[in-house]
PDB file of C-alpha atoms in Angstrom:
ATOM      1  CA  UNK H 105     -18.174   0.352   7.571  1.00  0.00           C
ATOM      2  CA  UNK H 106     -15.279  -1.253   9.440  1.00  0.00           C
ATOM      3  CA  UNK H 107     -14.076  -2.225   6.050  1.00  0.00           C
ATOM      4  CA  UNK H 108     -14.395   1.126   4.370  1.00  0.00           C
ATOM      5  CA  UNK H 109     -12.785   2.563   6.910  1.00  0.00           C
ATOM      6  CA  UNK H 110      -9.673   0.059   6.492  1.00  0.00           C
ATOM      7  CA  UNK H 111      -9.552   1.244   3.025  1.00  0.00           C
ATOM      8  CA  UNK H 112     -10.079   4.760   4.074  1.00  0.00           C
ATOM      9  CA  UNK H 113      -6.959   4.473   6.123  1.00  0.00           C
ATOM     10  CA  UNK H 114      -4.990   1.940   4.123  1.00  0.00           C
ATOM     11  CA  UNK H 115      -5.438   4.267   0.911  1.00  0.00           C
ATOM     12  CA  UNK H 116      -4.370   6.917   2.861  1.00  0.00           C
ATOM     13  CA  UNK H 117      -1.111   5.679   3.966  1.00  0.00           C
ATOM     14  CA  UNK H 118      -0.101   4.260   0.521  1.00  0.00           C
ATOM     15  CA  UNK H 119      -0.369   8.122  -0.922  1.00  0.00           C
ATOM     16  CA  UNK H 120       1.158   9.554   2.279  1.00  0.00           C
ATOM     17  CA  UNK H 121       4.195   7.052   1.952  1.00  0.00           C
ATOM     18  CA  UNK H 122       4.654   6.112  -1.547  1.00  0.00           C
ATOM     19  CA  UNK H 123       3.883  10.096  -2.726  1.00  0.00           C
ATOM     20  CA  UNK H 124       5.016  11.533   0.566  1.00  0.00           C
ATOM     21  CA  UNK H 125       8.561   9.523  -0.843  1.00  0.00           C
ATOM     22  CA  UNK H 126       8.893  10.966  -4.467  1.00  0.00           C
ATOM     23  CA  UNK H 127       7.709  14.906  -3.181  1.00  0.00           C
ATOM     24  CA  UNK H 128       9.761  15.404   0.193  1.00  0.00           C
ATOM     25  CA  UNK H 129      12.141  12.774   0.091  1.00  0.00           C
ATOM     26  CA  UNK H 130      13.458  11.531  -3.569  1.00  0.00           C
ATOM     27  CA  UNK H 131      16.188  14.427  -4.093  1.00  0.00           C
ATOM     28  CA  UNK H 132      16.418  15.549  -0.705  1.00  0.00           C
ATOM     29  CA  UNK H 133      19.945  17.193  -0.668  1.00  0.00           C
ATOM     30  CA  UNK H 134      23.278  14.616  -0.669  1.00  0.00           C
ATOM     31  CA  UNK H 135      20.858  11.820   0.956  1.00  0.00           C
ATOM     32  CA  UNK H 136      18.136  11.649  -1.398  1.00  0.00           C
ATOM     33  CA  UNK H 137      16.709   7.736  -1.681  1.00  0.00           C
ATOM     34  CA  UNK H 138      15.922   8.429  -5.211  1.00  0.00           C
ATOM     35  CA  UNK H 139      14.149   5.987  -7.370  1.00  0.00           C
ATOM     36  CA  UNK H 140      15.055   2.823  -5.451  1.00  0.00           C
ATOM     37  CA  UNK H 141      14.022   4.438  -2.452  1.00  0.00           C
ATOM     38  CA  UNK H 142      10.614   5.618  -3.892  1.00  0.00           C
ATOM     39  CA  UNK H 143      10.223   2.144  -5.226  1.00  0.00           C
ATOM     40  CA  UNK H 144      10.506   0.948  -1.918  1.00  0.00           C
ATOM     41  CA  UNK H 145       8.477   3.081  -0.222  1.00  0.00           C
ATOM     42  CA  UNK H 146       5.392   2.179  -2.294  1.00  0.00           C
ATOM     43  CA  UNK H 147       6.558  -1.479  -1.685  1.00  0.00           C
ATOM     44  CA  UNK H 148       6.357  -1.171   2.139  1.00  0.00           C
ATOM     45  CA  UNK H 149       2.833   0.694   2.631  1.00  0.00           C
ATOM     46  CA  UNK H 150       1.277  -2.080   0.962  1.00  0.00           C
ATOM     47  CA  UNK H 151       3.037  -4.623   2.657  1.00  0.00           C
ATOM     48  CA  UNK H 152       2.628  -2.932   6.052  1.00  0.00           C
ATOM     49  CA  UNK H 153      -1.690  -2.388   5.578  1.00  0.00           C
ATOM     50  CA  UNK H 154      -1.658  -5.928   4.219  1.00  0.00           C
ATOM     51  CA  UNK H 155      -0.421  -6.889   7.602  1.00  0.00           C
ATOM     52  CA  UNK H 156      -2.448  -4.618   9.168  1.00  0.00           C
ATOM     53  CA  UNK H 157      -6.052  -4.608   7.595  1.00  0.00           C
ATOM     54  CA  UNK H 158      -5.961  -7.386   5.357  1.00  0.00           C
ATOM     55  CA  UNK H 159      -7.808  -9.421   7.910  1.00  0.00           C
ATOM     56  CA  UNK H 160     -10.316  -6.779   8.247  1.00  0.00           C
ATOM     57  CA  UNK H 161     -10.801  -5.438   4.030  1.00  0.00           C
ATOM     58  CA  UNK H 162      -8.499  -7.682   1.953  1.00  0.00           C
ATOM     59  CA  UNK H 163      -6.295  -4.443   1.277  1.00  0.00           C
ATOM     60  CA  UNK H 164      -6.955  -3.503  -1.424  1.00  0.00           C
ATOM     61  CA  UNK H 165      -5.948   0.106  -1.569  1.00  0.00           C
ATOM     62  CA  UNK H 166      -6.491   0.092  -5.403  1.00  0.00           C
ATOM     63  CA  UNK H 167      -9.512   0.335  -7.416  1.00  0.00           C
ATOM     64  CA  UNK H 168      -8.190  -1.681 -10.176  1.00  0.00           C
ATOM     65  CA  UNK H 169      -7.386  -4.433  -7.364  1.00  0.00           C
ATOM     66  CA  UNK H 170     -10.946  -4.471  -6.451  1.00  0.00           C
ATOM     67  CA  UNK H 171     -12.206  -4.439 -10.077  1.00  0.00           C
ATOM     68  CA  UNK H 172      -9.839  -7.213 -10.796  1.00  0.00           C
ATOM     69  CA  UNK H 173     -10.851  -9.654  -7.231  1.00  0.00           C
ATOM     70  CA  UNK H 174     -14.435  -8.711  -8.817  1.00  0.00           C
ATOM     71  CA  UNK H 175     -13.650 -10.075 -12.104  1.00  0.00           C
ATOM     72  CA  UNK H 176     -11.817 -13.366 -10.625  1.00  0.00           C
ATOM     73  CA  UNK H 177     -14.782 -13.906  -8.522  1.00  0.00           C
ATOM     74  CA  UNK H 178     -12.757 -13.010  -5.510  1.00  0.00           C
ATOM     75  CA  UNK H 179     -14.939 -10.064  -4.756  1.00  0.00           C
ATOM     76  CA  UNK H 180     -18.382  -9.245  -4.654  1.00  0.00           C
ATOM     77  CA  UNK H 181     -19.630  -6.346  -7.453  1.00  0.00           C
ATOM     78  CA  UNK H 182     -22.351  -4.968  -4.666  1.00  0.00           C
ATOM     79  CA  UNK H 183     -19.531  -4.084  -2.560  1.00  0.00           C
ATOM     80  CA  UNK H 184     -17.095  -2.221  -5.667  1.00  0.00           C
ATOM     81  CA  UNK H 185     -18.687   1.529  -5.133  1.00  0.00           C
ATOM     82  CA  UNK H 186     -17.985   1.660  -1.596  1.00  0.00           C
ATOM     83  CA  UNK H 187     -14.571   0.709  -1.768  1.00  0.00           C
ATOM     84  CA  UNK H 188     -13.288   2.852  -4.768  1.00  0.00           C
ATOM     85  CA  UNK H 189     -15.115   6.102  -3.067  1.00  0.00           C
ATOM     86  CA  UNK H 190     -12.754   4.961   0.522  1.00  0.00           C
ATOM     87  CA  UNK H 191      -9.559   4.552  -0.990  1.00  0.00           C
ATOM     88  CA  UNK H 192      -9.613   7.473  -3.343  1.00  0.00           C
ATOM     89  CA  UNK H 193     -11.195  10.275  -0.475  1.00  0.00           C
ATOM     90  CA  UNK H 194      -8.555   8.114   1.854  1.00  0.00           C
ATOM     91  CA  UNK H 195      -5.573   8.841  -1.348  1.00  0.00           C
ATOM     92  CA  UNK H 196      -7.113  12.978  -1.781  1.00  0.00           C
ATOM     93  CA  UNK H 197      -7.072  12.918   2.352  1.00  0.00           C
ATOM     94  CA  UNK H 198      -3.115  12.004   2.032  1.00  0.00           C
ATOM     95  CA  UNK H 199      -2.431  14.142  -0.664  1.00  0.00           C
ATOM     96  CA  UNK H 200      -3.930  17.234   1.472  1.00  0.00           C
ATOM     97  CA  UNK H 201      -1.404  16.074   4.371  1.00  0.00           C
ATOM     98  CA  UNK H 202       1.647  16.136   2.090  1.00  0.00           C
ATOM     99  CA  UNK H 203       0.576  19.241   0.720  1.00  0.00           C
ATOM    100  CA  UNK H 204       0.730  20.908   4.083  1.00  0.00           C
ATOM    101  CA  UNK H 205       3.684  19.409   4.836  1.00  0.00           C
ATOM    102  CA  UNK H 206       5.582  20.023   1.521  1.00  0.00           C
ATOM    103  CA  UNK H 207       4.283  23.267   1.443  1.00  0.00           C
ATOM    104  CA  UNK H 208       5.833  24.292   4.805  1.00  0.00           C
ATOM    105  CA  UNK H 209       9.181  24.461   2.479  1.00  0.00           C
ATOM    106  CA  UNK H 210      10.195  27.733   1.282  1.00  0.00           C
ATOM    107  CA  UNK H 211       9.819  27.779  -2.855  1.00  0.00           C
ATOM    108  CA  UNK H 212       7.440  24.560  -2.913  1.00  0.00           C
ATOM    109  CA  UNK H 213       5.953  24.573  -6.356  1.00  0.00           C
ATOM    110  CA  UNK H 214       3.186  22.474  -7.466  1.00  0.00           C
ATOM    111  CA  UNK H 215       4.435  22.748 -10.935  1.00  0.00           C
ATOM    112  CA  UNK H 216       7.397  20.208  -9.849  1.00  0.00           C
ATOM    113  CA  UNK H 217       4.739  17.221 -10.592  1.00  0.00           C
ATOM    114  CA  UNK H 218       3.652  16.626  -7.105  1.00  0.00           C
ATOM    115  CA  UNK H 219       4.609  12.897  -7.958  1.00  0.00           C
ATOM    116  CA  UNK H 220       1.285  13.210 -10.270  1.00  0.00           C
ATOM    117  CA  UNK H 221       1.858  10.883 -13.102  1.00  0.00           C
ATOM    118  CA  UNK H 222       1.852  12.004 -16.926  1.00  0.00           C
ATOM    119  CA  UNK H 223       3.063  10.558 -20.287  1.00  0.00           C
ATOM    120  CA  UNK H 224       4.455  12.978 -23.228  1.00  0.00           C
ATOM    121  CA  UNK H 225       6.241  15.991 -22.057  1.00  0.00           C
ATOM    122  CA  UNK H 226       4.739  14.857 -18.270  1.00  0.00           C
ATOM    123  CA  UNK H 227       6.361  11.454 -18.165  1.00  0.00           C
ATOM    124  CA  UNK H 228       9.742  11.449 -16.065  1.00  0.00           C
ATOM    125  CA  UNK H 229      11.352   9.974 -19.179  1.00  0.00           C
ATOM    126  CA  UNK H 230       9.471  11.523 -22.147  1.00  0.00           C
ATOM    127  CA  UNK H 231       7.480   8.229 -23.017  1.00  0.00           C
ATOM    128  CA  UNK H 232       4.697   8.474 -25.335  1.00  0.00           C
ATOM    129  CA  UNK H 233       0.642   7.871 -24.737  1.00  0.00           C
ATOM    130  CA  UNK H 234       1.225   4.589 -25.957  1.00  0.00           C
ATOM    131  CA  UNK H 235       3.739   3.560 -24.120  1.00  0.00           C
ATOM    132  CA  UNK H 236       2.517   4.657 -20.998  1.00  0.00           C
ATOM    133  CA  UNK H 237      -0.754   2.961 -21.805  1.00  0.00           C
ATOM    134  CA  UNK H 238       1.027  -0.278 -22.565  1.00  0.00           C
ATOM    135  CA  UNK H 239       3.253   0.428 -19.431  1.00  0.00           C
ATOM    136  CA  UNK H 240       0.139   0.398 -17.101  1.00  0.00           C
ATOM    137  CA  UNK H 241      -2.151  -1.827 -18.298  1.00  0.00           C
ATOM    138  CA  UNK H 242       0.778  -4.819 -18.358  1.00  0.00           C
ATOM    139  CA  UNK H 243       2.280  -3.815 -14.775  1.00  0.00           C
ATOM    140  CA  UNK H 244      -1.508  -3.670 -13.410  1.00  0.00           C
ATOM    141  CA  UNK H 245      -2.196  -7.315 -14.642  1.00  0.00           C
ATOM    142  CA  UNK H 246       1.033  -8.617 -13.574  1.00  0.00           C
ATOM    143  CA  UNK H 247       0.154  -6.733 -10.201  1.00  0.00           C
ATOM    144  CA  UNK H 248      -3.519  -8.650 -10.017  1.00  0.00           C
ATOM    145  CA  UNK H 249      -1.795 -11.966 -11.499  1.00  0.00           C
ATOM    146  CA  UNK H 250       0.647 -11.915  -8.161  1.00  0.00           C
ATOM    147  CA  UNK H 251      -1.868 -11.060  -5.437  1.00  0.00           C
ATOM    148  CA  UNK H 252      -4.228 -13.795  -6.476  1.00  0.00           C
ATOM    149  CA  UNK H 253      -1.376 -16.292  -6.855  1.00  0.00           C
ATOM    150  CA  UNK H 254       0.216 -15.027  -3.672  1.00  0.00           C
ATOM    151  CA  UNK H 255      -3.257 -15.364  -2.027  1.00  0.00           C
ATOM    152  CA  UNK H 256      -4.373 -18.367  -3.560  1.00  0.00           C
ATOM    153  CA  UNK H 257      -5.865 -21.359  -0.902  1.00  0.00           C
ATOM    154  CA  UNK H 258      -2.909 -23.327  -1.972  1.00  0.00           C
ATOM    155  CA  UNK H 259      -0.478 -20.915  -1.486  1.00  0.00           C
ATOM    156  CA  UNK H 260       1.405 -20.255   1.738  1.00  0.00           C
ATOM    157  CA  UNK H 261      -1.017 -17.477   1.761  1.00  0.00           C
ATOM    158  CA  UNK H 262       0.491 -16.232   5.267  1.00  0.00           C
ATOM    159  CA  UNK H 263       3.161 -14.611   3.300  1.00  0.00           C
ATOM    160  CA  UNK H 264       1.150 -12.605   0.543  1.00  0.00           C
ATOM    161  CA  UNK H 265       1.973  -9.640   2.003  1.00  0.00           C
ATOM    162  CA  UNK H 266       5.587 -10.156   1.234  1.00  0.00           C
ATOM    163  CA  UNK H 267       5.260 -11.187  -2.246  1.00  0.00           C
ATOM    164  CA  UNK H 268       2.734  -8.056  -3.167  1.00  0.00           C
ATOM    165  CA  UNK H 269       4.557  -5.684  -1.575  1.00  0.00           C
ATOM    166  CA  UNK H 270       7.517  -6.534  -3.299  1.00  0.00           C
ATOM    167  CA  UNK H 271       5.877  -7.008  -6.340  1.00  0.00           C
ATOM    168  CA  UNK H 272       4.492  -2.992  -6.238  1.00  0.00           C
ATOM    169  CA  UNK H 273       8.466  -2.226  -5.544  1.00  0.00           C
ATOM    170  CA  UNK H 274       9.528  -4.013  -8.523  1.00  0.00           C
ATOM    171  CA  UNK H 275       6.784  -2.487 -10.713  1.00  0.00           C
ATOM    172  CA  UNK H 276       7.736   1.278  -9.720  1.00  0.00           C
ATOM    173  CA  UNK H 277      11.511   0.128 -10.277  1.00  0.00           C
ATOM    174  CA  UNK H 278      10.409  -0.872 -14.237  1.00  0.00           C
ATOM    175  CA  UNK H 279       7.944   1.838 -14.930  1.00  0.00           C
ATOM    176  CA  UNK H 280       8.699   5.111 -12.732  1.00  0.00           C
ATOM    177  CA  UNK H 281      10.988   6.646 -15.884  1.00  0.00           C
ATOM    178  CA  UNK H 282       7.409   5.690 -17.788  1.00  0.00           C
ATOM    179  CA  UNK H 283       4.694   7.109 -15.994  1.00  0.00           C
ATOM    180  CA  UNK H 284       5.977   8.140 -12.444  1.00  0.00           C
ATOM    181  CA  UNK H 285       4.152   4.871 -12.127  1.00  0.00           C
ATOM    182  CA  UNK H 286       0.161   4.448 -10.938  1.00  0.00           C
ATOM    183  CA  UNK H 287      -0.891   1.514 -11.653  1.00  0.00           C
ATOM    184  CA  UNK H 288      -3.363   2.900  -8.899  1.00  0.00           C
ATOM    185  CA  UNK H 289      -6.384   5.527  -9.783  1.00  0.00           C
ATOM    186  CA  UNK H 290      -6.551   6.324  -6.844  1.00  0.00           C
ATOM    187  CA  UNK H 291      -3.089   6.943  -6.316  1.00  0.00           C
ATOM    188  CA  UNK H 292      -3.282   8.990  -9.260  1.00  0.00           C
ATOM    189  CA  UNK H 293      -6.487  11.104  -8.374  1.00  0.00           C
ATOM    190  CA  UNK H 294      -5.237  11.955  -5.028  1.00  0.00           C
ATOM    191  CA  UNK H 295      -2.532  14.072  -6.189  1.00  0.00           C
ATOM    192  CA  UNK H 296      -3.651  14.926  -9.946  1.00  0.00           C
ATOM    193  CA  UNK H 297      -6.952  17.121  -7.722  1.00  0.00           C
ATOM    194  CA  UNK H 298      -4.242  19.321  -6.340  1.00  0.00           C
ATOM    195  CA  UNK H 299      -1.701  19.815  -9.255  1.00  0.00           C
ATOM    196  CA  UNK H 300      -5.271  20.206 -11.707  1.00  0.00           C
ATOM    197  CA  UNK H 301      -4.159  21.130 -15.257  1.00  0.00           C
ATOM    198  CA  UNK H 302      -2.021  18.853 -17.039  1.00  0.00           C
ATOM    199  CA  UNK H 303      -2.303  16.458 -14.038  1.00  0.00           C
ATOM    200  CA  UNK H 304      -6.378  16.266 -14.356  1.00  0.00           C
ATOM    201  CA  UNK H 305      -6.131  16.287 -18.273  1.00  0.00           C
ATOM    202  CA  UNK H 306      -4.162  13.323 -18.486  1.00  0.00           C
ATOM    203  CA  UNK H 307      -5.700  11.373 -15.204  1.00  0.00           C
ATOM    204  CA  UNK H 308      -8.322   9.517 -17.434  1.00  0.00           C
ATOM    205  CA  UNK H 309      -5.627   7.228 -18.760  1.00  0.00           C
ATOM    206  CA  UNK H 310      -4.428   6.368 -15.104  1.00  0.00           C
ATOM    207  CA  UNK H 311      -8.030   5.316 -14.909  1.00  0.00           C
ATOM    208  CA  UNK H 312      -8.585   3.052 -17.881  1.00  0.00           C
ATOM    209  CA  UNK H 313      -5.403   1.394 -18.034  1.00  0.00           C
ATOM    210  CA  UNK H 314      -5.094   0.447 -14.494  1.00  0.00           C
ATOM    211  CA  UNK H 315      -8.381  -0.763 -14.542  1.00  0.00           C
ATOM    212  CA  UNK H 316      -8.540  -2.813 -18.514  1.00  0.00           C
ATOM    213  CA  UNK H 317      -5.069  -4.439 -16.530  1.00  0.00           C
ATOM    214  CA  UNK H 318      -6.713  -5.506 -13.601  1.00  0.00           C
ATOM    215  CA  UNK H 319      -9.477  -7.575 -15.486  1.00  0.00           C
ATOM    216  CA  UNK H 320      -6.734  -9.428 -17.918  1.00  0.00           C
ATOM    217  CA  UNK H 321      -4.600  -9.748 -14.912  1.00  0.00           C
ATOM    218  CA  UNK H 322      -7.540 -11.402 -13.582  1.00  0.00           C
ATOM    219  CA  UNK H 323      -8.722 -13.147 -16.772  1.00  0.00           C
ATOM    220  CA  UNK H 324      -5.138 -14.838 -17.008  1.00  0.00           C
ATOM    221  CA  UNK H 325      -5.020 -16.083 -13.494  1.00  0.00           C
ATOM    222  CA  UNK H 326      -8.549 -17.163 -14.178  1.00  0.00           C
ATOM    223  CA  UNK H 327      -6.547 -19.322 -17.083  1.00  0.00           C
ATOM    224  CA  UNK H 328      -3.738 -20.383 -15.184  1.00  0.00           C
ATOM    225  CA  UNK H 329      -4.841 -20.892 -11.767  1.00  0.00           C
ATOM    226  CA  UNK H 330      -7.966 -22.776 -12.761  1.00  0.00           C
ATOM    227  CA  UNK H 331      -5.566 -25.611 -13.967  1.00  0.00           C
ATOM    228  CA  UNK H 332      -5.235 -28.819 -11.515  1.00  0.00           C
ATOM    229  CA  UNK H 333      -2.157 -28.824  -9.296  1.00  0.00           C
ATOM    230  CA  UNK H 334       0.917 -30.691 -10.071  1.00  0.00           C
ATOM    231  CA  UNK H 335       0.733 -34.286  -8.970  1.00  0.00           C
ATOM    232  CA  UNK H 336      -3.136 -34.357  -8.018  1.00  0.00           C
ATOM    233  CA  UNK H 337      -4.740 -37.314  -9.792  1.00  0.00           C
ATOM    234  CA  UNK H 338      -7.968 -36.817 -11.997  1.00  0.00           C
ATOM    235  CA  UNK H 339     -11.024 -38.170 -10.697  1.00  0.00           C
TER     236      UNK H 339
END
């Protein structure tokens, strides 16, 4: 329970910063942080919970993250169902908070997005289906290729935080124009239950690709990172 309940919370504060960003904060008026900013802000609530409850759930915050630690042996299967049901009611928890907040704001519209992600006439740039399927299923397997490199026993593993977190900035920087980026379903579900329509039509692709690019992401650092080290002798 104590590690639901890290990915309860953890969950909760990646939708409540990284969304909470885009919706109140992106185009705020003359000091909007804008896409950097939004990239950024995803960055830091992963790099913050890794700090804070990596010790106690791995933090994953992500259900293709835990799919993909399952499929690198990383991760035990048993434990899969608990953690996807914490982190998305912890992601739907946050995206009821910003909704109260936003909401407070005379002329809030739910039709803006709610920084749900789309593709077609509901990505930020007017990509395709197959680009944003492309789009997320490469950026999630880079994603899963970093965090088990970055957490690897022969890494400085002390600073995996650091490298994740600004991994997830750099992915929003490359893909936000895309997809509004998800690389997350539970990132996506949270908001896509309170903008419904367009945002719950769409919300199976944020599901599949996320999670077919956590296994490769997996299955390549599998490849890689099964290799001997440089400069350690056979036996």
């Amino acid at each position: 329970m104590n590690k639901l309940g890290a990915e309860f919370f953890g969950t909760f504060w990646l939708v409540l910063g990284g969304c909470g960003s885009a919706v109140l904060a992106a185009a705020f008026p003359d000091v909007g942080i804008g896409l950097l900013g939004v990239s950024l802000a995803f960055g830091l609530t992963v790099l913050t919970m890794a700090f804070a409850i990596g010790h106690i759930s791995g933090c994953h915050l992500n259900p293709a993250v835990s799919l993909g630690l399952c499929a690198a042996g990383r991760f035990p299967v048993s434990q899969l169902p608990g953690y996807v049901i914490a982190q998305v009611a912890g992601g739907v928890a946050a995206a009821g908070v910003l909704y109260l907040v936003a909401s407070g704001q005379a002329g809030f519209d739910l039709s803006g997005g709610f920084a749900a992600n789309g593709f077609g006439e509901h990505s930020p740039g007017g990509y395709s289906l197959t680009a944003a399927l492309i789009t997320e299923v490469v950026m999630t397997a880079m994603f899963l290729v970093v965090i088990l490199g970055a957490t690897d026993s022969r890494s400085a593993a002390t600073l995996a935080p650091i490298a994740i977190g600004l991994c997830l900035t750099l992915i929003h920087l490359i893909s936000i124009p895309v997809t509004n980026t998800s690389v997350n379903p539970a990132r996506s579900t949270a908001v896509a239950v309170f903008v419904g329509d367009w945002a719950l039509a769409q919300l199976w692709l944020f599901w599949v690709a996320p999670l077919i690019g956590g296994v490769l992401g997996a299955l390549v650092y599998r490849l890689i990172g099964s290799a001997r080290p440089v400069g350690e002798q056979a036996t």
